[in-house]
Structure formats: C-alpha cells, structure tokens
Coordinates of C-alpha atoms in Angstrom, one line a residue:
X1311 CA 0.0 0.0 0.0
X1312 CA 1.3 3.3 -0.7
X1313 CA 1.5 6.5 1.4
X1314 CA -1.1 9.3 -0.1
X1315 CA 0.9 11.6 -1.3
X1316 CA -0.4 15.0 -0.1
X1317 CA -1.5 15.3 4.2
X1318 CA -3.1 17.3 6.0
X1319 CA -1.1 18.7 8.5
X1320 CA -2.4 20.2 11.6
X1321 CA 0.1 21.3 13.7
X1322 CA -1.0 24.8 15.2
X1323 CA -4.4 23.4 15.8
X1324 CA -5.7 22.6 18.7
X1325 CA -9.3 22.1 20.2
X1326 CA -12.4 21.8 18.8
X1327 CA -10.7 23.5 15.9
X1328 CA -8.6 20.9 15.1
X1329 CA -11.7 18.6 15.0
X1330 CA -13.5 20.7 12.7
X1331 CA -10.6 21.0 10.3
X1332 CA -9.7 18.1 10.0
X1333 CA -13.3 16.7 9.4
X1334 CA -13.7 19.5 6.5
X1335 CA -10.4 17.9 5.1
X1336 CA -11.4 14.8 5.1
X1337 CA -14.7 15.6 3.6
X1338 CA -13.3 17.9 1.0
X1339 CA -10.6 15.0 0.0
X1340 CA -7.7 14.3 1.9
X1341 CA -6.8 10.7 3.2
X1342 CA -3.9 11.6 4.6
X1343 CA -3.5 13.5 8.3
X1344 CA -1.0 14.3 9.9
X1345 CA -0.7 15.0 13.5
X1346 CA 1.8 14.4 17.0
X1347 CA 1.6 13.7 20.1
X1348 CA 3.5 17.3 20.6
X1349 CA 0.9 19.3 18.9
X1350 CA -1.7 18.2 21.6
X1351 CA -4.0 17.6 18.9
X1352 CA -4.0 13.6 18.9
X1353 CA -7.6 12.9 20.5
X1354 CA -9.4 16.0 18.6
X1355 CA -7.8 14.2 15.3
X1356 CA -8.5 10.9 15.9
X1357 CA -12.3 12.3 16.9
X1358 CA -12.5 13.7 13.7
X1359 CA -11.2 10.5 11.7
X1360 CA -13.7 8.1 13.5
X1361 CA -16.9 10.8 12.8
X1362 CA -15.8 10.9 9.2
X1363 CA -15.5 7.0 8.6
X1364 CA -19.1 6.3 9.8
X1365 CA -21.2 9.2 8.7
X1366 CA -18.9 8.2 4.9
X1367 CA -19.4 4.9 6.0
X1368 CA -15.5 3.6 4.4
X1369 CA -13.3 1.5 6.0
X1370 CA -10.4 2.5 8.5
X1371 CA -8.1 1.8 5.4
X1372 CA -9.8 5.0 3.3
X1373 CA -7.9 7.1 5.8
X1374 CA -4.0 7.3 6.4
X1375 CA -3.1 8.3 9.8
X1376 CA 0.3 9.8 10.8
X1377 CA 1.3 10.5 14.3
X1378 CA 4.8 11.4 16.2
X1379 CA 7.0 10.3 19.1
X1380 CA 7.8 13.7 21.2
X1381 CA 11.6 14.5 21.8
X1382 CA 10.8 13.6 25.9
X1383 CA 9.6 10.1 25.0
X1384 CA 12.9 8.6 23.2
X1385 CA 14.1 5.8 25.0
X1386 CA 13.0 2.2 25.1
X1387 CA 10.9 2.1 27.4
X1388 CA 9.3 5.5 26.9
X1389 CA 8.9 5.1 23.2
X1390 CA 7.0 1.6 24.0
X1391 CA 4.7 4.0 25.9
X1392 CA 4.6 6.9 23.8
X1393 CA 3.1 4.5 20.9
X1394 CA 0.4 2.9 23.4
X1395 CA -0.5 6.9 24.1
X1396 CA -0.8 8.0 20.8
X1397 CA -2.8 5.3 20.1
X1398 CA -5.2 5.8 23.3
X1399 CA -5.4 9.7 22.3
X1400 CA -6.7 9.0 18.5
X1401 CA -9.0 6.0 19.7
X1402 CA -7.8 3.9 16.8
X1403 CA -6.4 0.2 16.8
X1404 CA -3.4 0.8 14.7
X1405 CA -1.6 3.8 13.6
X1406 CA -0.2 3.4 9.5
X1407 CA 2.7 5.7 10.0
X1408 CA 4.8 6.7 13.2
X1409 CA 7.7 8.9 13.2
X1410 CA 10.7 10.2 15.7
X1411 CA 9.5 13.8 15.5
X1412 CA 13.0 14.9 16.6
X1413 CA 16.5 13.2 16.5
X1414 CA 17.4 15.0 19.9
X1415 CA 16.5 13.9 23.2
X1416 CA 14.5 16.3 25.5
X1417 CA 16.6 17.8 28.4
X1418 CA 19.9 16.6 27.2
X1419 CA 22.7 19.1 26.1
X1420 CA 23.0 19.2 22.5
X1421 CA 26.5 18.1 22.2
X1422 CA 25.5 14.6 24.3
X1423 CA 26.7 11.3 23.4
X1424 CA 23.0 10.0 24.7
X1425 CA 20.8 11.7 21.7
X1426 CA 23.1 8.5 19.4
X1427 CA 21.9 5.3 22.0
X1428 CA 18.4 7.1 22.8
X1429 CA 17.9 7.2 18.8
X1430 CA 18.3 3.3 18.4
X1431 CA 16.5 2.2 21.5
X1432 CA 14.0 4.4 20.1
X1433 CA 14.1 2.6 16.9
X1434 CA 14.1 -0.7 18.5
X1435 CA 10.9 0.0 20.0
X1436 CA 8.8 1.6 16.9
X1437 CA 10.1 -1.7 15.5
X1438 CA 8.3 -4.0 18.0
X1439 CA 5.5 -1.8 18.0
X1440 CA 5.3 -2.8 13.9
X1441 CA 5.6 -6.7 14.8
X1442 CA 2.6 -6.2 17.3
X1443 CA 0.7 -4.8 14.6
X1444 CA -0.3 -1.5 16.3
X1445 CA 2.0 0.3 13.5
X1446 CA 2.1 -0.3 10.2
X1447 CA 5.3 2.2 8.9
X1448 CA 8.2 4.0 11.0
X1449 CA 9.8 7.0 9.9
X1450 CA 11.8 9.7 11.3
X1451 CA 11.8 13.7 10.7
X1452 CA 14.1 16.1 10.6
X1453 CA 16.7 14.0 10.3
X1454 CA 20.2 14.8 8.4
X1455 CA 22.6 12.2 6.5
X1456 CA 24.5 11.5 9.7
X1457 CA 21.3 10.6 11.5
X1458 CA 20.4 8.2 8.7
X1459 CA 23.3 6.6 8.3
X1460 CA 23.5 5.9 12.0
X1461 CA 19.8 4.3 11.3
X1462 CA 20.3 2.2 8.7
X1463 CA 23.6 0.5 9.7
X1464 CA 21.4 -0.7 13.1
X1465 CA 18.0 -1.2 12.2
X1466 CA 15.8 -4.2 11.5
X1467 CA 12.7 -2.2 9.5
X1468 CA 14.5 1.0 7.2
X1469 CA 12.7 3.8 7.6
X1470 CA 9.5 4.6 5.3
X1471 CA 10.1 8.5 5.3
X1472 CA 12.1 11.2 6.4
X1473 CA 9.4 14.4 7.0
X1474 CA 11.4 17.3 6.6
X1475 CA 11.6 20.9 5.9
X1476 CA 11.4 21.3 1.8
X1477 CA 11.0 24.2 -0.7
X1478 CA 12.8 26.3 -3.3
X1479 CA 14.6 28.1 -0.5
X1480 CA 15.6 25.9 1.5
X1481 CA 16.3 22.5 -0.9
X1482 CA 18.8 20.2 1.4
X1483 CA 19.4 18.3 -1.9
X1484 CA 22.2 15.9 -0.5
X1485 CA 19.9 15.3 2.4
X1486 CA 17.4 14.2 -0.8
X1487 CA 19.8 12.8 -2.6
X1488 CA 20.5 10.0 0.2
X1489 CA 17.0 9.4 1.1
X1490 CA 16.1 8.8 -2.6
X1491 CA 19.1 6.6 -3.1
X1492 CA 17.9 4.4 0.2
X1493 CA 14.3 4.5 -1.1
X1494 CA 13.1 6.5 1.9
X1495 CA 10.0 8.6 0.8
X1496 CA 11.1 12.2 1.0
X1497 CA 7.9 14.1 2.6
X1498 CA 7.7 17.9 2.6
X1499 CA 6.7 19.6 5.6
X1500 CA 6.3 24.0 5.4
X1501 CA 6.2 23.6 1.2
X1502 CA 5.2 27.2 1.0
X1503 CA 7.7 28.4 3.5
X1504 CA 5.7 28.7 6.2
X1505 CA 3.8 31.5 3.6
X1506 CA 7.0 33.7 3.7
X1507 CA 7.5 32.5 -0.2
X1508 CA 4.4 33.8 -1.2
X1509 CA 5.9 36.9 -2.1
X1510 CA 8.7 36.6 -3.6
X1511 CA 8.4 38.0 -7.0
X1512 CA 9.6 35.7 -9.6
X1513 CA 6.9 33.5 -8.1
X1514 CA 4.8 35.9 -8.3
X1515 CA 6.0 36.9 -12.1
X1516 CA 5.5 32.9 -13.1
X1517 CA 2.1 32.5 -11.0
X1518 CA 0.9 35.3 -13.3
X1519 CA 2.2 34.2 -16.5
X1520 CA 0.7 30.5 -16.1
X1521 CA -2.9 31.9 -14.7
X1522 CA -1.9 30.2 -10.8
X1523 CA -1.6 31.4 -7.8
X1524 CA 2.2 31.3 -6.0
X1525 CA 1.1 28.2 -3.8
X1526 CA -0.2 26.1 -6.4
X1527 CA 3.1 26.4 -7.9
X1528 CA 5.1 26.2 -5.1
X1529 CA 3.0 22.6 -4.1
X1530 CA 3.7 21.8 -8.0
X1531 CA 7.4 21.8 -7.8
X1532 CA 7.7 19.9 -4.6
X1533 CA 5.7 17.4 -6.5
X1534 CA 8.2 17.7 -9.6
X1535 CA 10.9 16.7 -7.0
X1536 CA 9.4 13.5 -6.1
X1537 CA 8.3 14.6 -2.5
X1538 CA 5.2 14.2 -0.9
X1539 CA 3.5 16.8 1.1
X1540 CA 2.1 18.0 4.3
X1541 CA -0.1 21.1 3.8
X1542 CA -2.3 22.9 6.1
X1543 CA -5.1 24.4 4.0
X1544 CA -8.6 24.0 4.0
X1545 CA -10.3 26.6 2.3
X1546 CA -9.8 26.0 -1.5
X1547 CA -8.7 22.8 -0.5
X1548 CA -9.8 21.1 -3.7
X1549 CA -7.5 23.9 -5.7
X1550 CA -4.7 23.2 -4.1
X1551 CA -4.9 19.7 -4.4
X1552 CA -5.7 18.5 -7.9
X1553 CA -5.1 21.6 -10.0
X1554 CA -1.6 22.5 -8.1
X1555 CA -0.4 18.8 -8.2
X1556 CA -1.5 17.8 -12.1
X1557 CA -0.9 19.2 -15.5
X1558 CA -0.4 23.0 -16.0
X1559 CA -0.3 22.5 -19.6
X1560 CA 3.0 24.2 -21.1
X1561 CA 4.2 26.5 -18.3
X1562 CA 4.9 22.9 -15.8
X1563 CA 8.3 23.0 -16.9
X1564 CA 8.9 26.8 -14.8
X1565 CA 8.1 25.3 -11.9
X1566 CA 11.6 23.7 -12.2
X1567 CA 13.2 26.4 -12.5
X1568 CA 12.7 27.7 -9.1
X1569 CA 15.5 25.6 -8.2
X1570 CA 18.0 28.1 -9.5
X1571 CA 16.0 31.7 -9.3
X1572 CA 15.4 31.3 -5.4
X1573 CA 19.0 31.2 -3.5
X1574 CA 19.3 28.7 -0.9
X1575 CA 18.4 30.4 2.8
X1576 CA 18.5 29.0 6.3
X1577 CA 15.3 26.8 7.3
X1578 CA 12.4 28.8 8.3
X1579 CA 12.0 27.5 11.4
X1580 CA 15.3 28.7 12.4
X1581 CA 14.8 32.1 11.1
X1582 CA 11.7 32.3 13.0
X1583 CA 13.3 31.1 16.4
X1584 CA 16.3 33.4 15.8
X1585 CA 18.9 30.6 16.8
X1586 CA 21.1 28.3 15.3
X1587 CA 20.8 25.0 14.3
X1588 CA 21.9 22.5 17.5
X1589 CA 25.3 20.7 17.4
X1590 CA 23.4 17.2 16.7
X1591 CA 21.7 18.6 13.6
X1592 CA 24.8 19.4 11.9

C-alpha cells in the first residue's frame, strides 16, 4: 500500500478547531492526516477520523493516519509507551505511519553522546510496535545524512520516510539525494515556507504568466521533485490539491526552475526562532 501523497497537517491546531478541520479535510478530500503527540491535537484528530468514517461509511483503510514520538519520550521504554498513548489519544487500533518527531532527546545538552543510544532504542521500539501490529510504517523527521546513516547501519525495519523541511529556499538536496538513493520517501513539511515564499516575485511573475496562484506552484514543484507533502489548508482545499499537483499545460516545466532563481536560505523555522541549528543537527 502506498502512502497518499499530499497530508493534512495540523500542527498549530488545537481544540475543537482541530476537529473541525480536520473533518472538513477529510470531507473535502484528503486521506492523509498528519498529527503528534506534541501538537496536543492527537484525541481531537483521531475524533475527527472516526466521525468521518461512519457518517462516509469507508473502512479505517480510506484514511491514512500519521502520528509522532515527542523529543521527551525517546528511549526504550518511553517510546513503548509513547506509541500505546498516541494510540489511546486518537481512539484507533493501529496507527499506519509513526515517526521520531526529533533526533534530539529532550533535556539533554546538544552536544551529548546519549541523543546516538536514545535514537536506536527508540528505533528498537517503533520496530516492535510494527511486529505487534499496532503500526504499520516507521519513519523519522528532521533527520540529516548522519542521522540516517547511523539508522540504517542498526535497524531491523529501514525507515519509510524522512518528513522534513522542503521548498525552493531551502532545498537540502544531499539530504534528498541520500534518502532517494535508500528509497526513503522524501515528505515535505512547510512547502510554502511557512507563507514567507508567497511573495517573492519571480513567483509571483510565473504565478501570473501561467494563470496560478504562488502556492499552487510552489506545491507543484515539490511534487516535480518526487516529495510528498504536508499542507495545512482547508479553504480551497480542492484547488490546491488536484489543479496545483496535475498538469499545468505548457508552463509545468517553470516550476523547475525555481531551483535556480530562489537562493538557498537558512530553514524557516530557524529564522523564526532566531537561533542556530543544535550541534546534533549538523
């Protein structure tokens, strides 16, 4: 089975908002959502996905379900737990894709030899979680080439994805380049730059010339790359969905070329918390 393609992500959401939207997604089209266990969303999402698969009447399969180990739960032990949570919160039997949200340990100094050993016990126990049946696919996020190779030269079940930060500005195209070559799914999570793309203007200059808006062709090229996304609209859902992600007739072909009009920046989520990147992401 494969993993849909586009998610709905809802991190930011929380309450009875984050029921709501992620109902309207699912009614508008998605089959793909995408929450964590640190977005304190987990029970209002998995709310939402049991409503929508009885009043649609569809099996638990018409709905993919991603969730996320927090940073404080790596470990052993803690992971074990942090699965048997997650799954408690959404009120579902399995979950069909569970990721290490973070390849740092919470409370340890980022220079600590732990984050390495915390990583593979970690691992070990998404693992056993996926021979109980209770997970279908592990992944990680946010992980860099060192991180992976660490993984892969331990583990029993490779990694399914790596969710990471993607988009014209900010391309990490070794980071690509080694998942791809592995055959682990590259998902995109902020594909519009956390919005702060939506005004550049050569974007703006192609959205005009091609009749688009500047997201539908920034969700286009992440799709021309091979990646899969995580996107948190729900107004104009449909838009962005099916006419961003199929033909645009003879203008597709531009989208490409944001690869060399936009110069590589720092990742957004650094430039929003003013601070650099932590010794273990480097």
């Amino acid at each position: 089975e494969s993993i849909p393609p586009v998610a709905f992500g809802t991190f930011k959401l929380r309450g009875n908002d984050a029921y709501t939207c992620t109902l309207t997604a699912l009614k508008l089209g998605y089959s793909h959502v995408d929450t964590a266990s640190v977005y304190r969303n987990e029970a209002e999402v998995g709310r939402a996905v049991r409503d929508y698969l009885s009043e649609a009447q569809v099996p638990r399969s018409s709905v993919f379900v991603t969730s996320k180990l927090s940073p404080k739960s790596h470990g052993y032990e803690a992971a074990t737990q942090a699965v048997e949570d997650s799954l408690q919160q959404l009120g579902l039997e399995y979950i069909d894709l569970y990721l290490v949200h973070w390849p740092g340990k919470a409370k340890l100094k980022p220079d600590d030899v732990k984050h390495a050993q915390a990583r593979l016990d970690t691992w070990r126990a998404l693992e056993a979680a996926v021979t109980r049946g209770v997970v279908k696919r592990i992944g990680v996020s946010n992980y860099t080439i060192d991180h992976l190779t660490q993984l892969l030269a331990h583990c029993q079940i490779r990694p399914a994805v790596n969710q990471i930060e993607l988009h014209p500005r900010y391309q990490q195209l070794s980071l690509v380049q080694v998942c791809q070559t592995q055959q682990i799914q590259v998902q995109a999570y902020s594909p519009l730059g956390c919005g702060q793309l939506l005004e550049e203007e050569v974007l703006q200059d192609m959205a005009s010339k091609l009749g688009k808006t500047s997201a539908q062709i920034l969700l286009r090229w992440s799709r021309q790359q091979g990646y899969s996304l995580v996107v948190k609209s729900v107004s104009n859902v449909l838009v962005l969905m099916y006419q961003a992600l199929t033909k645009m007739g003879s203008g597709a072909n531009q989208c490409l070329f944001l690869r060399a009009m936009l110069t590589e920046s720092p990742p957004i989520w650094i430039l929003i918390l003013s601070f650099p990147p932590p010794i273990w992401l480097s």
